[in-house]
Coordinates of C-alpha atoms in Angstrom, one line a residue:
M1 CA -0.2 0.0 0.0
A2 CA 1.2 3.4 -0.9
E3 CA 2.7 5.6 2.0
Q4 CA 0.2 8.0 3.3
K5 CA 0.8 11.7 2.5
W6 CA 1.0 13.5 5.8
P7 CA -0.2 17.3 5.9
D8 CA 2.1 19.8 7.1
K9 CA -0.8 21.0 9.2
Y10 CA -0.2 17.9 11.6
P11 CA 3.3 17.1 11.7
I12 CA 3.9 14.5 14.0
E13 CA 6.6 11.9 12.9
G14 CA 8.7 10.3 15.4
R15 CA 6.5 10.3 18.5
R16 CA 7.1 7.3 20.7
G17 CA 8.4 5.4 17.7
R18 CA 5.4 5.8 15.5
K19 CA 4.5 8.0 12.5
Y20 CA 0.7 8.9 12.7
G21 CA -0.4 10.0 16.1
T22 CA -2.6 13.1 17.1
V23 CA -0.9 16.5 17.7
A24 CA -3.4 16.9 20.7
A25 CA -1.9 14.0 22.4
M26 CA 1.5 15.7 22.2
K27 CA 0.0 18.4 24.3
V28 CA -1.0 16.3 27.0
A29 CA 2.4 15.9 28.8
P30 CA 3.1 19.5 29.2
M31 CA -0.5 19.8 30.4
V32 CA -0.1 17.4 33.3
K33 CA 3.2 18.5 34.0
A34 CA 1.7 22.2 34.4
A35 CA -0.9 20.9 36.5
I36 CA 1.4 19.2 39.1
G37 CA 3.7 22.1 39.1
G38 CA 0.8 24.4 39.5
A39 CA -0.5 22.7 42.8
V40 CA 2.9 22.8 44.1
E41 CA 3.1 26.6 43.1
A42 CA -0.4 27.2 44.5
K43 CA 0.7 25.7 47.9
R44 CA 3.7 27.9 47.9
Q45 CA 1.4 30.9 47.4
G46 CA -1.0 30.0 50.1
K47 CA -3.9 28.8 47.8
A48 CA -6.1 26.1 48.8
V49 CA -5.1 22.6 47.5
A50 CA -7.1 19.2 47.6
Y51 CA -6.3 15.7 47.1
C52 CA -8.8 14.4 44.6
F53 CA -10.0 11.2 42.9
I54 CA -11.2 11.3 39.2
E55 CA -14.9 10.7 38.4
S56 CA -16.0 11.8 41.8
I57 CA -18.6 14.3 40.8
Y58 CA -17.0 17.2 42.6
D59 CA -14.7 18.7 39.7
E60 CA -17.0 21.7 38.8
I61 CA -17.4 22.3 42.7
I62 CA -13.6 22.5 43.3
R63 CA -13.1 24.6 40.3
A64 CA -16.1 27.1 41.2
M65 CA -14.5 27.5 44.6
D66 CA -11.1 28.3 43.2
I67 CA -9.5 25.1 44.9
V68 CA -6.5 23.3 43.2
P69 CA -6.7 19.6 42.8
M70 CA -3.9 17.5 43.4
W71 CA -5.0 14.2 41.5
T72 CA -3.4 11.5 43.6
E73 CA -4.1 8.6 41.2
N74 CA -2.7 10.6 38.3
Y75 CA 0.7 11.4 40.3
A76 CA 1.0 7.6 40.9
G77 CA 0.7 7.1 37.3
I78 CA 3.1 9.7 36.4
C79 CA 5.7 7.9 38.6
G80 CA 4.6 4.5 37.0
A81 CA 5.1 6.1 33.4
K82 CA 8.3 7.4 34.7
R83 CA 9.5 4.0 36.0
D84 CA 10.0 5.6 39.4
A85 CA 7.2 4.3 41.4
Q86 CA 9.0 1.3 43.0
R87 CA 10.8 3.4 45.8
F88 CA 7.5 4.9 47.0
I89 CA 5.7 1.5 46.9
D90 CA 8.6 -0.1 48.9
K91 CA 8.3 2.7 51.5
A92 CA 4.7 1.8 52.0
D93 CA 5.8 -1.7 52.1
S94 CA 8.2 -0.9 55.0
L95 CA 5.1 1.0 56.7
G96 CA 3.2 -2.4 56.8
F97 CA 0.7 -1.6 53.9
S98 CA 0.1 -4.9 52.1
R99 CA 1.8 -5.7 48.6
S100 CA -1.6 -6.7 47.5
L101 CA -3.1 -3.2 47.7
C102 CA -3.8 -1.1 45.0
T103 CA -0.5 0.3 43.7
Y104 CA -1.8 3.8 43.0
A105 CA -2.6 4.1 46.8
T106 CA 0.7 2.3 48.0
C107 CA 2.7 4.7 45.6
G108 CA 1.0 7.8 46.8
L109 CA 1.1 6.7 50.5
G110 CA 4.7 5.9 50.2
F111 CA 5.5 9.2 48.8
D112 CA 3.4 11.3 51.5
A113 CA 5.1 9.2 54.3
W114 CA 8.4 10.1 52.8
R115 CA 7.6 13.6 52.3
E116 CA 6.2 14.4 55.7
E117 CA 9.2 12.4 57.1
L118 CA 11.9 14.5 55.3
G119 CA 9.7 17.8 55.8
E120 CA 10.4 18.3 52.1
M121 CA 9.7 16.6 48.7
P122 CA 11.7 13.2 48.3
P123 CA 14.8 13.4 46.2
N124 CA 14.3 13.7 42.3
A125 CA 10.5 13.6 42.8
P126 CA 8.8 13.0 39.3
W127 CA 7.7 16.5 37.9
G128 CA 8.2 18.5 41.1
G129 CA 6.4 16.0 43.4
Q130 CA 3.0 15.6 45.2
V131 CA 2.1 18.6 47.4
K132 CA 0.7 18.2 50.9
P133 CA -2.9 19.1 50.6
D134 CA -5.3 21.4 52.7
V135 CA -8.1 19.0 52.5
M136 CA -8.7 15.5 51.2
L137 CA -11.7 14.6 49.0
S138 CA -12.2 10.7 49.1
S139 CA -15.0 8.9 47.2
G140 CA -16.8 5.8 48.2
Q141 CA -18.3 4.7 45.1
I142 CA -18.4 0.8 44.2
I143 CA -15.6 0.7 41.7
C144 CA -12.4 1.1 43.6
D145 CA -11.9 -0.5 47.0
P146 CA -9.1 1.8 48.4
R147 CA -10.9 5.2 47.8
N148 CA -12.7 5.0 51.0
K149 CA -9.7 4.3 53.1
W150 CA -6.6 5.7 51.1
Y151 CA -6.9 9.4 52.5
Q152 CA -8.0 8.1 55.9
A153 CA -4.6 6.1 55.9
C154 CA -2.8 9.5 54.9
Q155 CA -3.9 11.0 58.1
Q156 CA -1.3 8.9 59.9
F157 CA 1.2 11.1 58.3
M158 CA -0.9 14.4 57.9
P159 CA -3.5 14.2 61.2
D160 CA -4.1 18.0 60.5
V161 CA -5.6 17.4 57.1
P162 CA -9.3 16.7 57.3
V163 CA -11.0 14.3 54.9
Y164 CA -14.5 14.5 53.4
N165 CA -15.8 11.3 51.6
C166 CA -18.2 11.6 48.6
A167 CA -20.3 8.4 48.4
A168 CA -21.0 8.8 44.8
L169 CA -23.3 5.9 44.7
W170 CA -25.6 4.5 42.0
P171 CA -28.0 1.9 41.7
L172 CA -26.7 -1.5 41.1
Y173 CA -28.4 -3.2 37.9
E174 CA -30.9 -5.7 38.3
D175 CA -33.0 -7.0 35.2
D176 CA -36.3 -6.8 37.3
L177 CA -35.6 -3.2 38.4
D178 CA -36.8 -0.2 36.6
R179 CA -34.2 2.6 36.7
H180 CA -36.8 5.1 36.8
D181 CA -38.3 3.9 40.0
V182 CA -34.9 4.4 41.8
E183 CA -33.1 7.3 40.2
A184 CA -34.8 10.0 42.1
Y185 CA -33.8 8.4 45.6
Y186 CA -30.2 8.3 44.6
V187 CA -30.2 11.8 43.1
K188 CA -31.5 13.2 46.3
Y189 CA -29.0 11.2 48.5
I190 CA -26.1 12.7 46.3
T191 CA -27.4 16.3 46.1
E192 CA -27.3 16.1 50.0
D193 CA -23.8 14.6 50.0
L194 CA -22.8 17.3 47.7
R195 CA -24.3 19.9 49.9
G196 CA -22.5 18.5 52.8
L197 CA -19.1 18.8 50.8
V198 CA -19.8 22.5 49.9
R199 CA -20.2 23.1 53.6
F200 CA -17.2 21.1 54.6
L201 CA -15.1 23.2 52.0
E202 CA -16.4 26.6 53.1
E203 CA -15.8 25.6 56.9
H204 CA -12.3 24.3 56.3
L205 CA -11.2 26.6 53.6
H206 CA -12.8 29.7 55.0
R207 CA -14.6 30.6 51.6
K208 CA -18.0 30.8 50.1
M209 CA -19.7 29.1 47.1
D210 CA -20.3 31.2 44.3
W211 CA -23.5 29.6 42.8
E212 CA -23.8 31.6 39.8
R213 CA -20.1 30.8 39.1
L214 CA -20.9 27.1 39.8
W215 CA -23.6 27.3 37.0
E216 CA -21.0 28.7 34.7
V217 CA -18.5 26.0 35.4
I218 CA -21.0 23.2 34.8
K219 CA -22.1 24.7 31.4
L220 CA -18.5 24.7 30.4
A221 CA -18.0 21.3 31.6
D222 CA -20.9 19.9 29.8
E223 CA -20.1 21.6 26.6
T224 CA -16.6 20.1 27.0
T225 CA -18.1 16.7 27.4
D226 CA -20.2 17.1 24.3
L227 CA -17.0 17.8 22.2
H228 CA -15.3 14.8 23.7
V229 CA -18.3 12.7 22.4
E230 CA -17.8 14.2 18.8
C231 CA -14.2 13.1 19.2
R232 CA -15.1 9.6 20.0
E233 CA -17.9 9.4 17.3
L234 CA -15.2 10.4 14.6
R235 CA -13.0 7.5 15.4
K236 CA -15.6 5.3 14.2
A237 CA -14.1 6.1 10.7
V238 CA -12.4 3.5 8.7
P239 CA -9.1 3.8 9.1
T240 CA -9.7 5.2 12.3
P241 CA -7.9 8.9 13.1
M242 CA -7.0 8.0 16.5
D243 CA -7.0 4.9 18.9
T244 CA -6.6 3.8 22.5
G245 CA -2.9 4.7 22.5
D246 CA -3.6 8.3 22.4
A247 CA -6.8 8.2 24.2
M248 CA -5.1 7.1 27.2
N249 CA -3.2 10.4 27.2
T250 CA -6.1 12.7 25.9
M251 CA -8.4 11.5 28.7
V252 CA -6.3 13.8 30.9
A253 CA -8.6 16.7 29.8
Q254 CA -11.7 14.9 30.6
C255 CA -10.5 13.6 34.1
F256 CA -8.3 16.1 35.4
L257 CA -9.2 19.5 33.7
M258 CA -12.9 19.3 33.5
G259 CA -14.8 22.8 34.2
T260 CA -11.8 24.7 32.6
R261 CA -11.3 26.7 29.3
E262 CA -8.2 24.8 28.7
A263 CA -10.0 21.3 28.5
Y264 CA -12.9 22.9 26.3
D265 CA -10.2 24.3 23.8
F266 CA -8.5 21.0 23.9
F267 CA -11.1 18.8 22.8
K268 CA -12.3 21.5 20.3
E269 CA -8.8 21.1 18.5
L270 CA -8.8 17.5 18.9
R271 CA -12.2 17.5 17.1
D272 CA -11.1 19.6 14.5
E273 CA -7.9 17.3 13.9
L274 CA -10.0 14.2 13.7
K275 CA -12.4 15.7 11.2
Y276 CA -9.6 16.6 8.8
K277 CA -8.0 13.2 9.2
V278 CA -11.3 11.4 8.6
E279 CA -12.0 13.6 5.6
H280 CA -8.4 12.9 4.0
K281 CA -8.6 9.1 5.4
L282 CA -5.6 9.6 7.4
G283 CA -5.3 6.7 9.8
V284 CA -3.3 5.8 12.8
V285 CA -1.3 3.3 10.6
P286 CA -0.4 3.2 7.0
E287 CA -2.5 0.1 6.6
E288 CA -5.1 -0.6 9.0
K289 CA -5.8 -4.6 9.1
Y290 CA -7.3 -5.1 12.4
R291 CA -9.8 -3.0 14.7
L292 CA -9.5 -3.9 18.4
I293 CA -11.7 -3.0 21.4
W294 CA -10.0 -2.3 24.7
P295 CA -13.0 -3.0 27.0
G296 CA -11.6 -2.2 30.3
G297 CA -8.6 -2.2 32.6
L298 CA -6.0 0.1 33.5
P299 CA -2.9 0.1 31.0
S300 CA 0.7 -0.6 32.2
W301 CA 1.8 3.0 32.2
F302 CA 5.4 2.0 32.0
A303 CA 4.7 -0.1 28.8
L304 CA 2.5 2.2 26.7
T305 CA 4.7 1.3 24.1
D306 CA 3.1 -2.0 23.7
F307 CA 0.4 -0.1 21.5
N308 CA 3.3 0.6 19.2
Y309 CA 3.9 -3.3 18.8
F310 CA 0.2 -3.5 18.0
W311 CA 0.4 -0.7 15.5
S312 CA 3.4 -2.4 13.9
K313 CA 1.1 -5.2 13.1
G314 CA -1.5 -3.1 11.6
A315 CA -3.8 -3.4 14.5
V316 CA -5.5 -0.3 16.1
F317 CA -8.0 0.7 18.8
P318 CA -10.7 2.7 17.6
V319 CA -12.6 2.5 20.9
E320 CA -12.3 1.7 24.6
S321 CA -14.0 1.6 27.7
T322 CA -11.2 2.8 30.2
Y323 CA -11.6 6.5 31.0
H324 CA -14.7 7.0 28.4
E325 CA -17.3 4.6 29.7
L326 CA -19.2 7.6 31.3
V327 CA -18.6 10.0 28.8
Y328 CA -22.2 10.8 27.3
S329 CA -23.4 14.1 25.6
T330 CA -25.9 15.9 27.9
K331 CA -28.5 15.4 25.1
D332 CA -28.2 11.8 25.0
L333 CA -28.5 11.8 29.1
D334 CA -31.8 13.6 28.6
L335 CA -31.5 15.6 32.0
P336 CA -34.3 16.8 34.1
Q337 CA -34.4 20.5 34.3
T338 CA -33.5 21.8 37.8
D339 CA -32.5 25.3 39.3
D340 CA -30.0 23.5 41.6
P341 CA -26.8 23.1 40.4
L342 CA -25.9 20.1 42.6
E343 CA -29.0 18.6 41.7
H344 CA -28.0 18.9 38.1
L345 CA -24.6 17.1 39.1
A346 CA -26.4 14.4 40.6
W347 CA -28.6 13.8 37.6
K348 CA -25.8 13.7 35.2
W349 CA -23.9 11.1 37.7
I350 CA -26.9 8.9 38.1
R351 CA -27.9 9.0 34.2
R352 CA -24.3 8.2 33.2
Q353 CA -24.5 5.2 35.4
T354 CA -27.9 4.0 34.1
Y355 CA -27.2 4.8 30.6
W356 CA -27.3 1.2 29.2
W357 CA -29.9 -0.5 31.5
D358 CA -32.9 0.0 29.2
K359 CA -31.0 -1.7 26.1
A360 CA -29.5 -4.5 28.5
K361 CA -33.2 -5.4 29.5
K362 CA -33.8 -6.4 25.9
R363 CA -31.3 -9.2 26.0
P364 CA -31.9 -11.9 28.5
G365 CA -28.9 -12.6 30.8
S366 CA -27.1 -9.5 29.6
E367 CA -26.0 -6.6 31.7
P368 CA -25.1 -2.7 30.8
D369 CA -21.5 -3.0 30.3
V370 CA -21.9 -6.1 28.0
E371 CA -24.7 -4.1 26.0
K372 CA -22.1 -1.2 25.9
L373 CA -19.4 -3.3 24.3
I374 CA -21.8 -5.1 21.9
T375 CA -22.8 -1.4 20.6
W376 CA -19.5 -0.3 20.4
I377 CA -18.1 -3.6 18.6
E378 CA -20.9 -3.3 15.8
E379 CA -20.5 0.4 15.5
Y380 CA -16.7 0.6 15.3
K381 CA -16.5 -2.6 13.4
I382 CA -14.3 -4.7 15.7
D383 CA -12.4 -7.8 15.2
G384 CA -11.0 -8.6 18.4
V385 CA -10.9 -7.9 22.2
V386 CA -7.9 -7.1 24.4
I387 CA -8.1 -6.6 28.1
H388 CA -5.5 -5.9 30.7
E389 CA -5.9 -7.4 34.0
A390 CA -4.0 -5.2 36.4
Y391 CA -3.0 -7.3 39.7
S392 CA -3.4 -4.7 42.1
C393 CA -6.7 -3.1 41.0
R394 CA -9.1 -5.9 41.8
S395 CA -12.5 -4.4 42.1
W396 CA -12.7 -2.6 38.6
H397 CA -11.0 -5.5 36.8
V398 CA -12.7 -8.5 38.5
G399 CA -15.6 -8.4 36.0
L400 CA -13.6 -8.1 32.9
L401 CA -13.2 -11.7 32.1
W402 CA -16.9 -12.3 32.9
Q403 CA -17.8 -9.6 30.2
V404 CA -15.4 -11.4 27.7
N405 CA -16.9 -14.6 28.3
Q406 CA -20.2 -13.1 27.7
L407 CA -19.1 -11.7 24.5
S408 CA -17.8 -15.3 23.3
K409 CA -21.4 -16.5 23.6
I410 CA -22.6 -14.0 21.4
Y411 CA -19.8 -13.9 18.9
R412 CA -19.3 -17.7 18.5
P413 CA -16.8 -19.4 16.0
I414 CA -19.7 -21.1 14.6
P415 CA -20.3 -21.1 10.8
V416 CA -23.7 -19.4 9.9
L417 CA -25.6 -20.1 6.6
T418 CA -26.6 -16.7 5.0
L419 CA -28.2 -15.8 1.8
K420 CA -26.2 -13.4 -0.8
G421 CA -26.9 -12.9 -4.3
G422 CA -29.4 -16.1 -4.0
K423 CA -26.4 -18.2 -2.9
K424 CA -25.7 -19.7 0.5
E425 CA -22.5 -18.7 1.9
V426 CA -20.9 -19.5 5.1
V427 CA -19.9 -16.6 7.4
Y428 CA -17.7 -16.8 10.5
R429 CA -18.6 -14.4 13.2
E430 CA -15.8 -14.8 15.6
L431 CA -14.4 -12.4 18.1
P432 CA -11.2 -13.7 19.5
S433 CA -9.8 -12.1 22.8
L434 CA -6.4 -11.6 24.4
V435 CA -5.8 -11.1 27.9
L436 CA -2.7 -9.3 29.2
E437 CA -1.7 -9.5 32.8
S438 CA 0.7 -6.8 34.7
D439 CA -0.1 -4.1 36.9
M440 CA -0.6 -0.3 36.4
I441 CA 2.7 1.0 37.9
D442 CA 4.5 -2.0 39.7
I443 CA 7.0 -2.9 36.9
S444 CA 8.1 -6.0 38.7
S445 CA 5.1 -7.9 37.5
Y446 CA 5.7 -7.0 33.6
S447 CA 7.6 -9.0 31.0
E448 CA 8.0 -7.3 27.7
A449 CA 9.0 -10.6 26.2
E450 CA 5.9 -12.8 27.1
T451 CA 3.5 -9.5 26.4
R452 CA 5.1 -9.3 22.7
A453 CA 4.5 -13.1 22.4
K454 CA 1.0 -13.1 23.3
I455 CA 0.3 -10.1 20.9
D456 CA 2.0 -12.2 18.2
A457 CA -0.2 -15.1 18.9
F458 CA -3.1 -13.1 19.0
I459 CA -2.4 -11.5 15.6
E460 CA -2.0 -15.0 14.2
T461 CA -5.4 -15.6 15.3
L462 CA -7.1 -12.7 14.0
E463 CA -5.2 -13.1 10.7
S464 CA -6.6 -17.1 10.6
I465 CA -10.2 -15.7 11.1
K466 CA -9.8 -12.9 8.5
S467 CA -8.5 -15.5 5.9
R468 CA -11.7 -17.7 6.3
R469 CA -14.2 -15.1 6.8
V470 CA -16.7 -14.4 4.0
E471 CA -18.1 -10.7 4.4
V472 CA -21.7 -10.2 3.5

């Protein structure tokens, strides 16, 4: 196949050993570095800094109150990507924290313990270090087991820093339960929980909420999310203009900068870039052979070059669930009208969690996460599934194998007789899967040679299926 003519408008040759990435993704590292450095500088200037978790509803609230977030999971991920997490994990280990705990948490706890012990940042802390906060905003939820306890454990080293726990609950799916019968209850609960958060912040940080500004931040965040959805939709194109390798970076604007003009401008630029590439049929790789889905699981941040290896085989990931599973436009969510900004946030949270319920009910034995994957598999023309089982992230990863097994019952390697042009033809509708195993930031769990060998075998399977498939 002839080499793609790459436009001067998006010069990007050589990024992580690959030729056809997005310009937008190149801007992410400076954005993250500026955010971490901004928290350090904010603390130096006496501004309020809060430890935060992503996807915890409160992004717009802290932005409206001029509170600078320090995203602790993100900082652990940075340490992992820099291959400099082990010393902090070892520090937590020396304090009695179990090696089986989430390594995001143990990296963060080890860092905090070391910083407080020294009275300054640990030596050569990646990107300036993780600053001591004024408050810590944990998040109960039901996707991450350490979130309730991580910041409480931090108080061993920072007893003067108060914690507020946002429950951020949602109804668990049951096929005989109508979401409309329970949504209002959860919205009421979450709204009051957020009202408690505002009181907590006002009391401990000695400031008042500006409710008009909160509405402005919410409006900006909603418009930003709508742009993000446009970007995801554009990736349906064949060849796809962007894949999961870049999406694991571009998610930064959604997860860490929501409610800011910076995030809005970022996704606007990304949307325009993807539109251009779709119009000119510019794909992730020169010759797109296989389209894969990453249905869940955190990546190994120290081994993102594994995506390069997929690309070298002509395999791309047009869609992923990780970091994007809750990204839906405000129009699609059909949010009820309310004059209360906190209630708006609560409704948005609940509708994102119950988005696939109605569709799941139409397929006996299914559940929302599986229906989401089936929809994306069809819309993005997916040929195979790749999941990553991160050893220390149990609660979020535990259901991934079950989801893959459910998909295997639907996409079975059984010949199906179909009629085409009056003739009977055999179509194999098979969806092979690959399970990678490692950790998010603990590099001791990773073997590049074993990972590449698994990818090679998976590619051979994809090629075998492709060679005997009859398209209809």
